[in-house]
Short mmCIF file of C-alpha atoms and ligand atoms in Angstrom, two decimals:
data_model
loop_
_atom_site.label_atom_id
_atom_site.label_comp_id
_atom_site.label_asym_id
_atom_site.label_seq_id
_atom_site.Cartn_x
_atom_site.Cartn_y
_atom_site.Cartn_z
CA UNK A 1 24.77 -12.18 2.82
CA UNK A 2 26.27 -9.41 0.84
CA UNK A 3 24.66 -6.08 0.51
CA UNK A 4 23.57 -6.79 -3.08
CA UNK A 5 21.66 -9.95 -1.89
CA UNK A 6 19.68 -8.05 0.66
CA UNK A 7 15.96 -7.46 0.08
CA UNK A 8 16.02 -3.91 -1.09
CA UNK A 9 12.37 -3.22 -0.42
CA UNK A 10 10.62 -4.73 2.69
CA UNK A 11 6.84 -4.36 3.10
CA UNK A 12 5.39 -4.70 6.61
CA UNK A 13 1.76 -5.10 5.58
CA UNK A 14 -1.47 -6.92 4.96
CA UNK A 15 -2.77 -9.83 3.00
CA UNK A 16 -6.49 -9.96 2.12
CA UNK A 17 -8.45 -12.35 0.03
CA UNK A 18 -10.48 -9.85 -2.12
CA UNK A 19 -14.05 -10.84 -2.89
CA UNK A 20 -14.95 -8.32 -5.68
CA UNK A 21 -18.53 -7.88 -7.16
CA UNK A 22 -18.98 -5.71 -10.10
CA UNK A 23 -22.50 -4.21 -10.50
CA UNK A 24 -24.37 -1.26 -12.06
CA UNK A 25 -24.71 0.37 -8.79
CA UNK A 26 -24.21 -0.46 -5.08
CA UNK A 27 -27.28 -1.63 -2.97
CA UNK A 28 -29.04 0.64 -0.40
CA UNK A 29 -29.62 -0.62 3.10
CA UNK A 30 -31.89 -3.67 3.12
CA UNK A 31 -31.79 -4.02 -0.68
CA UNK A 32 -30.45 -6.99 -2.66
CA UNK A 33 -29.23 -6.29 -6.21
CA UNK A 34 -28.08 -8.62 -8.95
CA UNK A 35 -24.44 -8.04 -9.85
CA UNK A 36 -22.65 -8.32 -13.30
CA UNK A 37 -19.57 -10.41 -12.41
CA UNK A 38 -17.42 -11.57 -9.41
CA UNK A 39 -13.72 -12.45 -8.86
CA UNK A 40 -11.89 -13.78 -5.87
CA UNK A 41 -8.32 -12.57 -5.98
CA UNK A 42 -5.27 -11.83 -3.79
CA UNK A 43 -5.23 -8.30 -2.21
CA UNK A 44 -4.37 -6.40 0.87
CA UNK A 45 -2.68 -3.08 0.60
CA UNK A 46 0.73 -4.35 1.86
CA UNK A 47 0.84 -7.40 -0.42
CA UNK A 48 -0.39 -5.39 -3.39
CA UNK A 49 2.51 -2.94 -2.82
CA UNK A 50 5.04 -5.77 -2.36
CA UNK A 51 3.92 -7.42 -5.63
CA UNK A 52 4.20 -4.26 -7.61
CA UNK A 53 7.72 -3.56 -6.33
CA UNK A 54 8.63 -7.13 -7.21
CA UNK A 55 7.19 -7.08 -10.64
CA UNK A 56 9.21 -4.06 -11.36
CA UNK A 57 12.53 -5.76 -10.37
CA UNK A 58 13.10 -4.94 -6.56
CA UNK A 59 14.21 -7.82 -4.32
CA UNK A 60 11.20 -7.73 -1.87
CA UNK A 61 10.85 -9.25 1.62
CA UNK A 62 7.49 -9.35 3.12
CA UNK A 63 6.57 -9.29 6.90
CA UNK A 64 2.98 -10.33 7.87
CA UNK A 65 0.89 -13.03 9.40
CA UNK A 66 -1.48 -15.34 7.54
CA UNK A 67 -4.39 -17.59 9.02
CA UNK A 68 -3.82 -21.29 9.32
CA UNK A 69 -6.51 -21.96 6.66
CA UNK A 70 -6.95 -22.75 3.01
CA UNK A 71 -6.93 -18.96 2.25
CA UNK A 72 -3.50 -18.67 4.02
CA UNK A 73 -1.98 -21.67 2.09
CA UNK A 74 -3.10 -20.27 -1.32
CA UNK A 75 -1.89 -16.79 -0.42
CA UNK A 76 1.55 -18.10 0.46
CA UNK A 77 1.70 -19.85 -2.88
CA UNK A 78 0.67 -16.54 -4.59
CA UNK A 79 3.50 -14.54 -3.06
CA UNK A 80 5.99 -17.38 -3.88
CA UNK A 81 5.02 -16.95 -7.61
CA UNK A 82 6.22 -13.29 -7.33
CA UNK A 83 9.59 -14.29 -5.90
CA UNK A 84 8.95 -12.47 -2.67
CA UNK A 85 11.00 -13.47 0.40
CA UNK A 86 8.59 -15.05 2.88
CA UNK A 87 11.08 -15.79 5.74
CA UNK A 88 8.99 -13.52 8.01
CA UNK A 89 5.61 -14.52 6.86
CA UNK A 90 4.14 -16.31 9.93
CA UNK A 91 0.86 -18.10 10.85
CA UNK A 92 -1.52 -16.75 13.43
CA UNK A 93 -4.60 -18.20 15.14
CA UNK A 94 -7.14 -15.96 13.49
CA UNK A 95 -8.43 -16.51 9.92
CA UNK A 96 -6.68 -15.09 6.92
CA UNK A 97 -7.93 -11.32 6.24
CA UNK A 98 -10.74 -10.84 3.76
CA UNK A 99 -12.06 -7.78 1.86
CA UNK A 100 -15.54 -7.44 0.56
CA UNK A 101 -15.29 -4.97 -2.45
CA UNK A 102 -18.06 -3.48 -4.50
CA UNK A 103 -17.11 -1.84 -7.79
CA UNK A 104 -19.43 0.33 -9.94
CA UNK A 105 -19.12 0.91 -13.72
CA UNK A 106 -17.03 4.01 -13.40
CA UNK A 107 -14.43 1.92 -11.52
CA UNK A 108 -15.01 3.38 -8.13
CA UNK A 109 -14.96 0.95 -5.20
CA UNK A 110 -16.25 0.55 -1.58
CA UNK A 111 -14.26 -1.84 0.60
CA UNK A 112 -14.89 -3.56 3.99
CA UNK A 113 -11.87 -5.42 5.43
CA UNK A 114 -11.89 -7.98 8.18
CA UNK A 115 -8.10 -8.07 8.99
CA UNK A 116 -8.09 -11.44 11.08
CA UNK A 117 -4.50 -12.60 11.35
CA UNK A 118 -3.14 -9.41 9.97
CA UNK A 119 -3.38 -7.98 13.39
CA UNK A 120 -1.45 -10.84 14.96
CA UNK A 121 1.88 -9.55 13.55
CA UNK A 122 3.70 -8.46 16.67
CA UNK A 123 6.14 -5.51 17.02
CA UNK A 124 8.88 -7.99 17.88
CA UNK A 125 8.43 -10.05 14.63
CA UNK A 126 8.24 -6.80 12.57
CA UNK A 127 11.43 -5.42 14.17
CA UNK A 128 13.29 -8.74 13.55
CA UNK A 129 12.25 -9.00 9.99
CA UNK A 130 13.42 -5.51 9.24
CA UNK A 131 16.81 -5.80 11.03
CA UNK A 132 17.50 -9.18 9.23
CA UNK A 133 16.34 -8.22 5.80
CA UNK A 134 18.30 -4.95 6.03
CA UNK A 135 16.60 -3.30 3.10
CA UNK A 136 17.00 0.14 1.57
CA UNK A 137 13.32 0.91 1.70
CA UNK A 138 10.64 -0.01 4.28
CA UNK A 139 6.92 0.35 3.42
CA UNK A 140 4.04 0.24 6.00
CA UNK A 141 0.27 0.82 5.92
CA UNK A 142 -2.44 0.57 8.58
CA UNK A 143 -3.89 -2.80 7.97
CA UNK A 144 -1.54 -4.22 10.48
CA UNK A 145 -1.19 -2.85 14.02
CA UNK A 146 0.29 0.65 14.40
CA UNK A 147 2.53 -0.76 17.13
CA UNK A 148 4.05 -3.34 14.53
CA UNK A 149 4.51 -0.62 11.97
CA UNK A 150 6.14 1.69 14.42
CA UNK A 151 8.58 -0.98 15.56
CA UNK A 152 9.37 -1.77 11.93
CA UNK A 153 10.09 2.02 11.28
CA UNK A 154 12.26 2.33 14.38
CA UNK A 155 14.29 -0.52 13.17
CA UNK A 156 14.36 0.90 9.65
CA UNK A 157 15.88 4.17 11.10
CA UNK A 158 18.52 2.12 12.91
CA UNK A 159 19.83 0.61 9.71
CA UNK A 160 19.55 3.92 7.70
CA UNK A 161 16.56 2.68 5.52
CA UNK A 162 14.10 5.10 3.91
CA UNK A 163 10.58 4.67 5.25
CA UNK A 164 7.27 5.00 3.36
CA UNK A 165 4.04 5.09 5.31
CA UNK A 166 0.66 4.77 3.34
CA UNK A 167 -1.69 5.59 6.18
CA UNK A 168 -4.58 3.44 4.86
CA UNK A 169 -7.15 2.87 5.92
CA UNK A 170 -7.47 5.93 8.19
CA UNK A 171 -10.98 5.24 9.26
CA UNK A 172 -11.34 6.09 12.93
CA UNK A 173 -7.86 7.53 13.12
CA UNK A 174 -7.55 11.23 13.64
CA UNK A 175 -3.76 11.48 14.20
CA UNK A 176 -0.83 9.12 13.89
CA UNK A 177 1.41 8.55 16.89
CA UNK A 178 4.30 11.10 17.04
CA UNK A 179 6.89 8.29 17.07
CA UNK A 180 5.41 7.01 13.69
CA UNK A 181 5.51 10.38 12.00
CA UNK A 182 9.06 11.10 13.28
CA UNK A 183 10.27 7.91 11.68
CA UNK A 184 8.43 8.46 8.37
CA UNK A 185 10.39 9.84 5.38
CA UNK A 186 7.40 9.64 2.87
CA UNK A 187 3.83 9.94 4.01
CA UNK A 188 1.44 8.88 1.17
CA UNK A 189 -2.29 9.30 2.00
CA UNK A 190 -5.14 9.53 -0.55
CA UNK A 191 -7.64 12.55 -0.31
CA UNK A 192 -9.86 10.74 2.42
CA UNK A 193 -6.84 9.73 4.47
CA UNK A 194 -5.33 13.28 4.33
CA UNK A 195 -8.71 14.66 5.41
CA UNK A 196 -8.83 12.20 8.36
CA UNK A 197 -5.27 13.01 9.48
CA UNK A 198 -5.44 16.84 9.01
CA UNK A 199 -9.10 17.54 9.57
CA UNK A 200 -9.12 19.61 6.43
CA UNK A 201 -10.01 18.90 2.81
CA UNK A 202 -7.13 18.88 0.28
CA UNK A 203 -6.01 22.31 -0.84
CA UNK A 204 -2.76 24.08 -1.23
CA UNK A 205 -3.13 25.80 2.09
CA UNK A 206 -4.24 22.73 4.06
CA UNK A 207 -1.15 20.77 2.60
CA UNK A 208 1.26 23.61 3.36
CA UNK A 209 0.07 23.80 6.97
CA UNK A 210 0.09 20.03 7.34
CA UNK A 211 3.83 19.68 6.31
CA UNK A 212 4.93 22.88 8.07
CA UNK A 213 7.44 21.92 10.75
CA UNK A 214 7.49 18.26 9.70
CA UNK A 215 10.41 16.21 8.61
CA UNK A 216 8.59 13.91 6.15
CA UNK A 217 7.68 14.61 2.60
CA UNK A 218 4.06 14.36 1.64
CA UNK A 219 2.44 12.79 -1.45
CA UNK A 220 -1.48 13.10 -1.59
CA UNK A 221 -2.85 10.80 -4.25
CA UNK A 222 -5.95 12.16 -6.06
CA UNK A 223 -7.02 9.36 -8.33
CA UNK A 224 -7.51 10.50 -11.90
CA UNK A 225 -6.28 13.94 -10.90
CA UNK A 226 -2.79 12.63 -10.12
CA UNK A 227 -0.84 13.44 -7.08
CA UNK A 228 0.36 16.40 -5.15
CA UNK A 229 3.92 16.34 -3.60
CA UNK A 230 4.79 18.79 -0.86
CA UNK A 231 7.57 19.22 1.75
CA UNK A 232 9.07 21.95 3.89
CA UNK A 233 12.01 22.67 1.58
CA UNK A 234 10.82 21.93 -1.89
CA UNK A 235 7.32 23.48 -1.83
CA UNK A 236 4.39 22.03 -3.62
CA UNK A 237 4.28 20.27 -7.06
CA UNK A 238 1.23 18.74 -8.79
CA UNK A 239 1.86 15.73 -11.10
CA UNK A 240 -1.18 15.10 -13.33
CA UNK A 241 -2.27 11.54 -14.28
CA UNK A 242 -2.82 10.51 -17.98
CA UNK A 243 -6.47 10.05 -18.89
CA UNK A 244 -7.69 6.41 -19.31
CA UNK A 245 -11.01 4.66 -19.22
CA UNK A 246 -11.01 3.28 -15.65
CA UNK A 247 -12.90 0.03 -15.12
CA UNK A 248 -11.66 -0.87 -11.59
CA UNK A 249 -9.66 1.53 -9.39
CA UNK A 250 -9.12 -1.04 -6.64
CA UNK A 251 -5.46 -1.26 -5.69
CA UNK A 252 -4.41 1.76 -7.86
CA UNK A 253 -3.05 3.56 -4.73
CA UNK A 254 -1.10 0.43 -3.90
CA UNK A 255 0.38 0.24 -7.34
CA UNK A 256 1.50 3.85 -6.83
CA UNK A 257 3.14 3.19 -3.56
CA UNK A 258 4.79 -0.14 -4.64
CA UNK A 259 6.22 1.53 -7.78
CA UNK A 260 7.35 4.59 -5.89
CA UNK A 261 9.14 2.43 -3.35
CA UNK A 262 10.86 0.46 -6.22
CA UNK A 263 11.89 3.94 -7.75
CA UNK A 264 13.54 5.09 -4.52
CA UNK A 265 15.16 1.65 -4.18
CA UNK A 266 16.71 2.14 -7.62
CA UNK A 267 17.94 5.51 -6.73
CA UNK A 268 15.56 7.51 -8.85
CA UNK A 269 15.03 11.13 -7.75
CA UNK A 270 11.65 11.68 -6.13
CA UNK A 271 10.10 13.27 -9.12
CA UNK A 272 11.01 10.28 -11.41
CA UNK A 273 9.78 7.85 -8.72
CA UNK A 274 6.37 9.63 -8.59
CA UNK A 275 6.08 9.55 -12.37
CA UNK A 276 6.75 5.73 -12.29
CA UNK A 277 4.19 5.38 -9.64
CA UNK A 278 1.64 7.40 -11.62
CA UNK A 279 2.27 5.34 -14.72
CA UNK A 280 1.70 1.94 -12.92
CA UNK A 281 -1.32 3.15 -11.00
CA UNK A 282 -2.93 4.63 -14.17
CA UNK A 283 -2.24 1.39 -16.04
CA UNK A 284 -3.72 -0.76 -13.26
CA UNK A 285 -7.20 0.87 -13.44
CA UNK A 286 -7.77 -0.27 -16.94
CA UNK A 287 -8.04 -3.77 -15.79
CA UNK A 288 -10.09 -5.62 -13.12
CA UNK A 289 -8.69 -6.65 -9.82
CA UNK A 290 -5.73 -5.67 -7.69
CA UNK A 291 -2.49 -7.66 -8.07
CA UNK A 292 -3.73 -9.35 -11.20
CA UNK A 293 -4.28 -5.90 -12.80
CA UNK A 294 -0.49 -5.09 -12.29
CA UNK A 295 1.00 -7.69 -14.56
CA UNK A 296 -0.14 -6.95 -18.07
CA UNK A 297 2.18 -4.13 -18.77
CA UNK A 298 5.14 -6.37 -18.22
CA UNK A 299 3.84 -9.26 -20.29
O1 RIB B 301 -6.15 -0.85 -1.68
C1 RIB B 301 -6.84 -2.04 -2.09
C2 RIB B 301 -6.87 -3.11 -1.17
O2 RIB B 301 -7.51 -2.62 -0.01
C3 RIB B 301 -7.59 -4.33 -1.55
O3 RIB B 301 -6.76 -5.35 -2.19
C4 RIB B 301 -8.24 -4.82 -0.22
O4 RIB B 301 -7.79 -6.04 0.16
C5 RIB B 301 -7.99 -3.68 0.72
O5 RIB B 301 -7.00 -4.02 1.58
#
């Protein structure tokens, strides 16, 4: 296989069947409410990011584990439609992951994931996939085991690939293993994830102290406020997002990460890759769903 034929972005990440309910508000404990609409779609942070990078034109390889069930079969067909290399998409014993998502009229969401087979992805399989795909960019999140992500990033560094870690979800995580941070080139948390990892709310000073002495560059995504970029050498830059009427913000962060990964793969400078990510994330919130909200701009 020549260098040009290699998958240029590899995502080590999750697949979820998204069960999304849209309602005027979210229920309180013990309460049942009547929703306005529902859709069952293909999601999972990793797969969302892979789909966005592929839509934009990167050759994408995907490393993950699906359940041996009807959800797993239809998920595989979905990823095939996007022309994503599934050589390292295996089958586990647990069910395919699912996400229950509640969306309110202002587009904000609440998500519960049950990862299932996603956590059957082994460090060995993650490593083998990265080494054989030999990409320029490797992307990870926290919906598969940290050990698998770490092994993928160690392999990425062995072949000189750029690594992007989206530390999501960060629930229950107060710090990332040193090995993972040492092999991360770009760390992209949202506000909540930044707070979980730094134990501080987002501010110029908390961002500066978080990146101080670190090798990675940081991008904190702030929803409609845009993103803040910071690293040790280049200081801090805020990139605002365009104003739009958001109807569903689910998967917007993934749109950003996938488009940013594509930008780096194409050799854009970080600022241009950030702008591309913002453009795609902003566009995605104007439509319902996750992956299905990414397409329209290219139609
Ligand atoms: O970031 C959005 C994604 O988070 C959804 O697609 C859902 O599956 C959860 O993983």
